[in-house]
Amino acid sequence: QQPVQSPQAVILREGEDAVINCSSSKALYSVHWYRQKHGEAPVFLMILLKGGEQKGHEKISASFNEKKQQSSLYLTASQLSYSGTYFCGLLVNAGGTSYGKLTFGQGTILTVHP
Amino acid sequence: DAGITQSPRHKVTETGTPVTLRCHQTENHRYMYWYRQDPGHGLRLIHYSYGVKDTDKGEVSDGYSVSRSKTEDFLLTLESATSSQTSVYFCAIGSGTSGSYEQYFGPGTRLTVT
């Protein structure tokens, strides 16, 4: 079942903060966040694992509430380059048969204005 | 750069014709995935592969088949294209350890079926 992202769209001015949420009806092992700019491929931002471990590649933070099966992505002091569509991807099982398959949310469109 | 290329990048074809999309990777990753992306639906998994000649269906596999005869190549075939298969197709590889596979996407193929 597809995870639910909220809000569907956010409009900010440079320097403002935003929070994007992702929730699931299933127990999760890990949550992945991606950003996609118009006409381009999705780009990996970070992963949050059950147990608290995080791996990321940019100055963006996130949280993972295992009990509530929710994750939030925090974008602080937004820059113009943050504009794009943000997707969460969920990994339900961590075992060998999961094959790393992710189920993605429908996306949140973030627009940052000067 | 995860060394993923897709070909062709753009294709227009007629209803009823067969179409094959190619995904090529240079880094010997075991896991590979094909997604389609349509407005309002996010990324949906078509098929995936967990090794040479090891493939399985995703959530939207009807009308598609795949093959993986070499580690580096993962082919997606539309046996008889329909207008509902007009979409942007992304290939991805899974990189990491069990439970924390990060996915890296190719540049995408824009397919139009007339």
PDB file of C-alpha atoms in Angstrom:
ATOM      1  CA  GLN A   1       0.000   0.000   0.000  1.00  0.00           C
ATOM      2  CA  GLN A   2       1.296   3.392  -1.020  1.00  0.00           C
ATOM      3  CA  PRO A   3       2.529   5.624   1.815  1.00  0.00           C
ATOM      4  CA  VAL A   4       0.777   8.957   2.294  1.00  0.00           C
ATOM      5  CA  GLN A   5       2.752  12.180   2.065  1.00  0.00           C
ATOM      6  CA  SER A   6       1.659  15.547   3.392  1.00  0.00           C
ATOM      7  CA  PRO A   7       1.388  18.269   2.438  1.00  0.00           C
ATOM      8  CA  GLN A   8       0.950  17.756  -1.294  1.00  0.00           C
ATOM      9  CA  ALA A   9       2.585  21.096  -2.036  1.00  0.00           C
ATOM     10  CA  VAL A  10       4.518  23.771  -0.165  1.00  0.00           C
ATOM     11  CA  ILE A  11       5.523  27.276  -1.234  1.00  0.00           C
ATOM     12  CA  LEU A  12       8.319  29.023   0.650  1.00  0.00           C
ATOM     13  CA  ARG A  13      10.540  32.057   0.492  1.00  0.00           C
ATOM     14  CA  GLU A  14      14.281  31.617   0.778  1.00  0.00           C
ATOM     15  CA  GLY A  15      15.335  31.119   4.375  1.00  0.00           C
ATOM     16  CA  GLU A  16      12.032  29.662   5.551  1.00  0.00           C
ATOM     17  CA  ASP A  17      11.622  26.164   6.967  1.00  0.00           C
ATOM     18  CA  ALA A  18       9.441  23.275   5.844  1.00  0.00           C
ATOM     19  CA  VAL A  19       8.450  19.839   7.089  1.00  0.00           C
ATOM     20  CA  ILE A  20       7.313  17.004   4.841  1.00  0.00           C
ATOM     21  CA  ASN A  21       5.616  14.001   6.378  1.00  0.00           C
ATOM     22  CA  CYS A  22       5.299  10.390   5.250  1.00  0.00           C
ATOM     23  CA  SER A  23       3.077   7.816   6.930  1.00  0.00           C
ATOM     24  CA  SER A  24       2.427   4.138   6.416  1.00  0.00           C
ATOM     25  CA  SER A  25      -0.146   1.598   7.501  1.00  0.00           C
ATOM     26  CA  LYS A  26       2.535  -1.110   7.704  1.00  0.00           C
ATOM     27  CA  ALA A  27       5.416  -1.650  10.072  1.00  0.00           C
ATOM     28  CA  LEU A  28       8.578  -0.276   8.521  1.00  0.00           C
ATOM     29  CA  TYR A  29      12.210  -1.254   8.503  1.00  0.00           C
ATOM     30  CA  SER A  30      13.583   1.823   6.784  1.00  0.00           C
ATOM     31  CA  VAL A  31      12.503   5.077   5.166  1.00  0.00           C
ATOM     32  CA  HIS A  32      14.243   6.577   2.142  1.00  0.00           C
ATOM     33  CA  TRP A  33      13.933  10.177   0.938  1.00  0.00           C
ATOM     34  CA  TYR A  34      14.507  11.375  -2.618  1.00  0.00           C
ATOM     35  CA  ARG A  35      14.303  14.704  -4.401  1.00  0.00           C
ATOM     36  CA  GLN A  36      13.427  15.093  -8.061  1.00  0.00           C
ATOM     37  CA  LYS A  37      13.825  18.261 -10.076  1.00  0.00           C
ATOM     38  CA  HIS A  38      11.628  18.856 -13.094  1.00  0.00           C
ATOM     39  CA  GLY A  39      12.699  16.729 -16.051  1.00  0.00           C
ATOM     40  CA  GLU A  40      15.369  14.897 -14.080  1.00  0.00           C
ATOM     41  CA  ALA A  41      15.738  11.597 -12.257  1.00  0.00           C
ATOM     42  CA  PRO A  42      15.072  11.230  -8.526  1.00  0.00           C
ATOM     43  CA  VAL A  43      18.174  11.734  -6.401  1.00  0.00           C
ATOM     44  CA  PHE A  44      18.840   9.935  -3.112  1.00  0.00           C
ATOM     45  CA  LEU A  45      18.870  12.243  -0.077  1.00  0.00           C
ATOM     46  CA  MET A  46      18.921  10.053   2.989  1.00  0.00           C
ATOM     47  CA  ILE A  47      17.858   6.821   4.623  1.00  0.00           C
ATOM     48  CA  LEU A  48      16.576   6.233   8.150  1.00  0.00           C
ATOM     49  CA  LEU A  49      16.808   2.765   9.586  1.00  0.00           C
ATOM     50  CA  LYS A  50      14.852   1.044  12.309  1.00  0.00           C
ATOM     51  CA  GLY A  51      16.837   1.537  15.462  1.00  0.00           C
ATOM     52  CA  GLY A  52      17.824   5.101  14.716  1.00  0.00           C
ATOM     53  CA  GLU A  53      20.690   4.866  12.262  1.00  0.00           C
ATOM     54  CA  GLN A  54      20.708   7.504   9.540  1.00  0.00           C
ATOM     55  CA  LYS A  55      22.690   7.776   6.362  1.00  0.00           C
ATOM     56  CA  GLY A  56      22.549  10.900   4.276  1.00  0.00           C
ATOM     57  CA  HIS A  57      24.391  12.883   1.692  1.00  0.00           C
ATOM     58  CA  GLU A  58      23.129  16.420   2.186  1.00  0.00           C
ATOM     59  CA  LYS A  59      22.496  18.947   4.952  1.00  0.00           C
ATOM     60  CA  ILE A  60      18.918  17.809   5.456  1.00  0.00           C
ATOM     61  CA  SER A  61      17.602  16.163   8.597  1.00  0.00           C
ATOM     62  CA  ALA A  62      14.810  13.679   9.147  1.00  0.00           C
ATOM     63  CA  SER A  63      13.137  11.652  11.842  1.00  0.00           C
ATOM     64  CA  PHE A  64      11.657   8.171  11.917  1.00  0.00           C
ATOM     65  CA  ASN A  65       8.989   7.225  14.447  1.00  0.00           C
ATOM     66  CA  GLU A  66       8.866   3.419  14.325  1.00  0.00           C
ATOM     67  CA  LYS A  67       5.838   3.115  16.584  1.00  0.00           C
ATOM     68  CA  LYS A  68       3.737   5.502  14.543  1.00  0.00           C
ATOM     69  CA  GLN A  69       5.204   4.300  11.223  1.00  0.00           C
ATOM     70  CA  GLN A  70       5.927   7.868  10.243  1.00  0.00           C
ATOM     71  CA  SER A  71       8.860   9.860   8.968  1.00  0.00           C
ATOM     72  CA  SER A  72       9.384  13.588   8.614  1.00  0.00           C
ATOM     73  CA  LEU A  73      11.896  15.462   6.474  1.00  0.00           C
ATOM     74  CA  TYR A  74      13.088  18.808   7.818  1.00  0.00           C
ATOM     75  CA  LEU A  75      14.267  21.467   5.400  1.00  0.00           C
ATOM     76  CA  THR A  76      15.695  24.425   7.300  1.00  0.00           C
ATOM     77  CA  ALA A  77      16.783  27.796   5.942  1.00  0.00           C
ATOM     78  CA  SER A  78      15.562  26.761   2.503  1.00  0.00           C
ATOM     79  CA  GLN A  79      17.510  27.686  -0.619  1.00  0.00           C
ATOM     80  CA  LEU A  80      16.324  28.057  -4.196  1.00  0.00           C
ATOM     81  CA  SER A  81      18.064  24.768  -4.974  1.00  0.00           C
ATOM     82  CA  TYR A  82      15.714  22.942  -2.604  1.00  0.00           C
ATOM     83  CA  SER A  83      12.840  23.324  -5.055  1.00  0.00           C
ATOM     84  CA  GLY A  84      11.579  20.045  -6.475  1.00  0.00           C
ATOM     85  CA  THR A  85       9.362  17.086  -5.680  1.00  0.00           C
ATOM     86  CA  TYR A  86      10.209  15.070  -2.588  1.00  0.00           C
ATOM     87  CA  PHE A  87       9.368  11.386  -2.368  1.00  0.00           C
ATOM     88  CA  CYS A  88       9.523   9.001   0.536  1.00  0.00           C
ATOM     89  CA  GLY A  89      10.163   5.340  -0.195  1.00  0.00           C
ATOM     90  CA  LEU A  90       9.411   2.654   2.346  1.00  0.00           C
ATOM     91  CA  LEU A  91      11.077  -0.713   2.933  1.00  0.00           C
ATOM     92  CA  VAL A  92       8.759  -2.984   4.840  1.00  0.00           C
ATOM     93  CA  ASN A  93      10.917  -6.111   5.210  1.00  0.00           C
ATOM     94  CA  ALA A  94      14.660  -6.191   5.736  1.00  0.00           C
ATOM     95  CA  GLY A  95      15.258  -9.846   5.029  1.00  0.00           C
ATOM     96  CA  GLY A  96      16.900 -11.386   2.017  1.00  0.00           C
ATOM     97  CA  THR A  97      13.620 -11.719   0.145  1.00  0.00           C
ATOM     98  CA  SER A  98      12.916  -7.983   0.264  1.00  0.00           C
ATOM     99  CA  TYR A  99      15.475  -7.378  -2.503  1.00  0.00           C
ATOM    100  CA  GLY A 100      15.512  -3.721  -1.481  1.00  0.00           C
ATOM    101  CA  LYS A 101      12.093  -3.081  -2.988  1.00  0.00           C
ATOM    102  CA  LEU A 102      10.654   0.309  -2.081  1.00  0.00           C
ATOM    103  CA  THR A 103       7.094   1.588  -2.174  1.00  0.00           C
ATOM    104  CA  PHE A 104       7.026   5.307  -2.928  1.00  0.00           C
ATOM    105  CA  GLY A 105       4.629   8.022  -1.839  1.00  0.00           C
ATOM    106  CA  GLN A 106       2.921  10.286  -4.342  1.00  0.00           C
ATOM    107  CA  GLY A 107       5.344  13.149  -3.740  1.00  0.00           C
ATOM    108  CA  THR A 108       5.360  16.636  -2.203  1.00  0.00           C
ATOM    109  CA  ILE A 109       6.062  19.588  -4.482  1.00  0.00           C
ATOM    110  CA  LEU A 110       8.304  22.176  -2.813  1.00  0.00           C
ATOM    111  CA  THR A 111       8.720  25.600  -4.419  1.00  0.00           C
ATOM    112  CA  VAL A 112      11.185  28.125  -3.012  1.00  0.00           C
ATOM    113  CA  HIS A 113      10.928  31.725  -4.177  1.00  0.00           C
ATOM    114  CA  PRO A 114      13.589  34.442  -3.818  1.00  0.00           C
TER     115      PRO A 114
ATOM    116  CA  ASP B   1      27.316   9.036 -10.271  1.00  0.00           C
ATOM    117  CA  ALA B   2      26.224   5.395 -10.102  1.00  0.00           C
ATOM    118  CA  GLY B   3      27.121   4.687 -13.724  1.00  0.00           C
ATOM    119  CA  ILE B   4      23.581   4.030 -14.972  1.00  0.00           C
ATOM    120  CA  THR B   5      22.528   4.754 -18.525  1.00  0.00           C
ATOM    121  CA  GLN B   6      19.217   4.216 -20.273  1.00  0.00           C
ATOM    122  CA  SER B   7      18.452   3.939 -23.948  1.00  0.00           C
ATOM    123  CA  PRO B   8      16.702   5.306 -25.811  1.00  0.00           C
ATOM    124  CA  ARG B   9      16.088   8.535 -23.906  1.00  0.00           C
ATOM    125  CA  HIS B  10      13.012   9.384 -25.958  1.00  0.00           C
ATOM    126  CA  LYS B  11      10.808   7.199 -28.090  1.00  0.00           C
ATOM    127  CA  VAL B  12       7.543   7.614 -29.946  1.00  0.00           C
ATOM    128  CA  THR B  13       5.870   4.429 -31.104  1.00  0.00           C
ATOM    129  CA  GLU B  14       2.517   3.272 -32.396  1.00  0.00           C
ATOM    130  CA  THR B  15      -0.050   1.192 -30.558  1.00  0.00           C
ATOM    131  CA  GLY B  16       0.533  -2.502 -31.005  1.00  0.00           C
ATOM    132  CA  THR B  17       4.270  -2.345 -31.720  1.00  0.00           C
ATOM    133  CA  PRO B  18       6.864  -4.008 -29.486  1.00  0.00           C
ATOM    134  CA  VAL B  19       9.274  -1.755 -27.586  1.00  0.00           C
ATOM    135  CA  THR B  20      12.421  -2.598 -25.639  1.00  0.00           C
ATOM    136  CA  LEU B  21      14.079  -0.230 -23.200  1.00  0.00           C
ATOM    137  CA  ARG B  22      17.612  -0.853 -22.022  1.00  0.00           C
ATOM    138  CA  CYS B  23      19.233  -0.129 -18.686  1.00  0.00           C
ATOM    139  CA  HIS B  24      23.007  -0.468 -18.385  1.00  0.00           C
ATOM    140  CA  GLN B  25      25.126  -0.193 -15.238  1.00  0.00           C
ATOM    141  CA  THR B  26      28.887  -0.226 -14.888  1.00  0.00           C
ATOM    142  CA  GLU B  27      29.326  -1.040 -11.180  1.00  0.00           C
ATOM    143  CA  ASN B  28      28.244  -4.667 -10.886  1.00  0.00           C
ATOM    144  CA  HIS B  29      25.221  -4.078  -8.640  1.00  0.00           C
ATOM    145  CA  ARG B  30      23.110  -7.125  -7.976  1.00  0.00           C
ATOM    146  CA  TYR B  31      19.716  -5.437  -7.625  1.00  0.00           C
ATOM    147  CA  MET B  32      18.058  -3.551 -10.470  1.00  0.00           C
ATOM    148  CA  TYR B  33      14.562  -2.099 -10.830  1.00  0.00           C
ATOM    149  CA  TRP B  34      12.238  -0.689 -13.474  1.00  0.00           C
ATOM    150  CA  TYR B  35       9.725   2.019 -12.503  1.00  0.00           C
ATOM    151  CA  ARG B  36       7.194   4.067 -14.361  1.00  0.00           C
ATOM    152  CA  GLN B  37       6.309   7.584 -13.305  1.00  0.00           C
ATOM    153  CA  ASP B  38       2.982   9.205 -14.085  1.00  0.00           C
ATOM    154  CA  PRO B  39       1.473  12.442 -12.736  1.00  0.00           C
ATOM    155  CA  GLY B  40      -0.226  11.858  -9.393  1.00  0.00           C
ATOM    156  CA  HIS B  41       1.134   8.325  -8.982  1.00  0.00           C
ATOM    157  CA  GLY B  42       4.728   8.819  -7.978  1.00  0.00           C
ATOM    158  CA  LEU B  43       7.089   5.976  -8.847  1.00  0.00           C
ATOM    159  CA  ARG B  44       5.558   2.548  -9.336  1.00  0.00           C
ATOM    160  CA  LEU B  45       7.609  -0.632  -9.546  1.00  0.00           C
ATOM    161  CA  ILE B  46       7.139  -2.650 -12.729  1.00  0.00           C
ATOM    162  CA  HIS B  47       9.705  -5.454 -12.371  1.00  0.00           C
ATOM    163  CA  TYR B  48      12.891  -6.024 -10.484  1.00  0.00           C
ATOM    164  CA  SER B  49      15.934  -8.289 -10.640  1.00  0.00           C
ATOM    165  CA  TYR B  50      18.036  -9.789  -7.878  1.00  0.00           C
ATOM    166  CA  GLY B  51      20.633 -11.415 -10.110  1.00  0.00           C
ATOM    167  CA  VAL B  52      21.346 -12.703 -13.588  1.00  0.00           C
ATOM    168  CA  LYS B  53      18.209 -14.439 -14.863  1.00  0.00           C
ATOM    169  CA  ASP B  54      16.478 -13.768 -11.511  1.00  0.00           C
ATOM    170  CA  THR B  55      13.537 -11.431 -11.955  1.00  0.00           C
ATOM    171  CA  ASP B  56      10.109 -10.908 -10.440  1.00  0.00           C
ATOM    172  CA  LYS B  57       7.002  -8.780 -10.822  1.00  0.00           C
ATOM    173  CA  GLY B  58       6.308  -5.473  -9.150  1.00  0.00           C
ATOM    174  CA  GLU B  59       2.983  -3.775  -8.550  1.00  0.00           C
ATOM    175  CA  VAL B  60       2.236  -2.746 -12.167  1.00  0.00           C
ATOM    176  CA  SER B  61       3.716  -5.588 -14.246  1.00  0.00           C
ATOM    177  CA  ASP B  62       0.815  -6.333 -16.612  1.00  0.00           C
ATOM    178  CA  GLY B  63       1.862  -5.778 -20.228  1.00  0.00           C
ATOM    179  CA  TYR B  64       5.585  -5.760 -19.406  1.00  0.00           C
ATOM    180  CA  SER B  65       8.324  -8.364 -19.402  1.00  0.00           C
ATOM    181  CA  VAL B  66      11.990  -8.159 -18.434  1.00  0.00           C
ATOM    182  CA  SER B  67      15.215 -10.007 -18.996  1.00  0.00           C
ATOM    183  CA  ARG B  68      18.640  -9.943 -17.414  1.00  0.00           C
ATOM    184  CA  SER B  69      21.197 -12.109 -19.175  1.00  0.00           C
ATOM    185  CA  LYS B  70      24.188 -10.125 -17.889  1.00  0.00           C
ATOM    186  CA  THR B  71      24.773  -8.337 -14.596  1.00  0.00           C
ATOM    187  CA  GLU B  72      25.135  -4.984 -16.316  1.00  0.00           C
ATOM    188  CA  ASP B  73      22.011  -5.036 -18.504  1.00  0.00           C
ATOM    189  CA  PHE B  74      18.334  -5.076 -17.528  1.00  0.00           C
ATOM    190  CA  LEU B  75      15.852  -4.927 -20.393  1.00  0.00           C
ATOM    191  CA  LEU B  76      12.199  -3.914 -20.207  1.00  0.00           C
ATOM    192  CA  THR B  77       9.920  -5.028 -23.047  1.00  0.00           C
ATOM    193  CA  LEU B  78       6.442  -3.883 -23.927  1.00  0.00           C
ATOM    194  CA  GLU B  79       5.240  -6.747 -26.089  1.00  0.00           C
ATOM    195  CA  SER B  80       2.418  -4.744 -27.691  1.00  0.00           C
ATOM    196  CA  ALA B  81       2.455  -1.108 -26.640  1.00  0.00           C
ATOM    197  CA  THR B  82      -0.778   0.607 -25.595  1.00  0.00           C
ATOM    198  CA  SER B  83      -1.538   4.282 -25.001  1.00  0.00           C
ATOM    199  CA  SER B  84      -1.801   3.616 -21.254  1.00  0.00           C
ATOM    200  CA  GLN B  85       1.907   2.765 -21.299  1.00  0.00           C
ATOM    201  CA  THR B  86       2.825   6.307 -22.266  1.00  0.00           C
ATOM    202  CA  SER B  87       5.016   7.316 -19.347  1.00  0.00           C
ATOM    203  CA  VAL B  88       8.487   8.124 -18.132  1.00  0.00           C
ATOM    204  CA  TYR B  89      10.427   4.973 -17.321  1.00  0.00           C
ATOM    205  CA  PHE B  90      13.248   4.943 -14.794  1.00  0.00           C
ATOM    206  CA  CYS B  91      15.737   2.225 -14.125  1.00  0.00           C
ATOM    207  CA  ALA B  92      17.439   2.055 -10.731  1.00  0.00           C
ATOM    208  CA  ILE B  93      20.127   0.029  -8.994  1.00  0.00           C
ATOM    209  CA  GLY B  94      20.194  -0.937  -5.329  1.00  0.00           C
ATOM    210  CA  SER B  95      23.419  -0.267  -3.481  1.00  0.00           C
ATOM    211  CA  GLY B  96      24.177  -1.051   0.128  1.00  0.00           C
ATOM    212  CA  THR B  97      23.669  -3.759   2.693  1.00  0.00           C
ATOM    213  CA  SER B  98      20.615  -5.720   3.665  1.00  0.00           C
ATOM    214  CA  GLY B  99      17.872  -3.424   4.916  1.00  0.00           C
ATOM    215  CA  SER B 100      19.531  -0.227   3.835  1.00  0.00           C
ATOM    216  CA  TYR B 101      19.647  -0.363   0.091  1.00  0.00           C
ATOM    217  CA  GLU B 102      19.917   3.066  -1.431  1.00  0.00           C
ATOM    218  CA  GLN B 103      18.530   3.291  -4.902  1.00  0.00           C
ATOM    219  CA  TYR B 104      20.190   5.296  -7.635  1.00  0.00           C
ATOM    220  CA  PHE B 105      18.250   6.152 -10.745  1.00  0.00           C
ATOM    221  CA  GLY B 106      19.126   6.346 -14.391  1.00  0.00           C
ATOM    222  CA  PRO B 107      18.223   9.458 -16.434  1.00  0.00           C
ATOM    223  CA  GLY B 108      14.900   8.034 -17.617  1.00  0.00           C
ATOM    224  CA  THR B 109      13.213   7.224 -20.921  1.00  0.00           C
ATOM    225  CA  ARG B 110      10.207   9.212 -22.080  1.00  0.00           C
ATOM    226  CA  LEU B 111       7.935   6.888 -24.049  1.00  0.00           C
ATOM    227  CA  THR B 112       4.941   8.077 -26.046  1.00  0.00           C
ATOM    228  CA  VAL B 113       2.542   5.551 -27.551  1.00  0.00           C
ATOM    229  CA  THR B 114       0.291   7.051 -30.232  1.00  0.00           C
TER     230      THR B 114
END
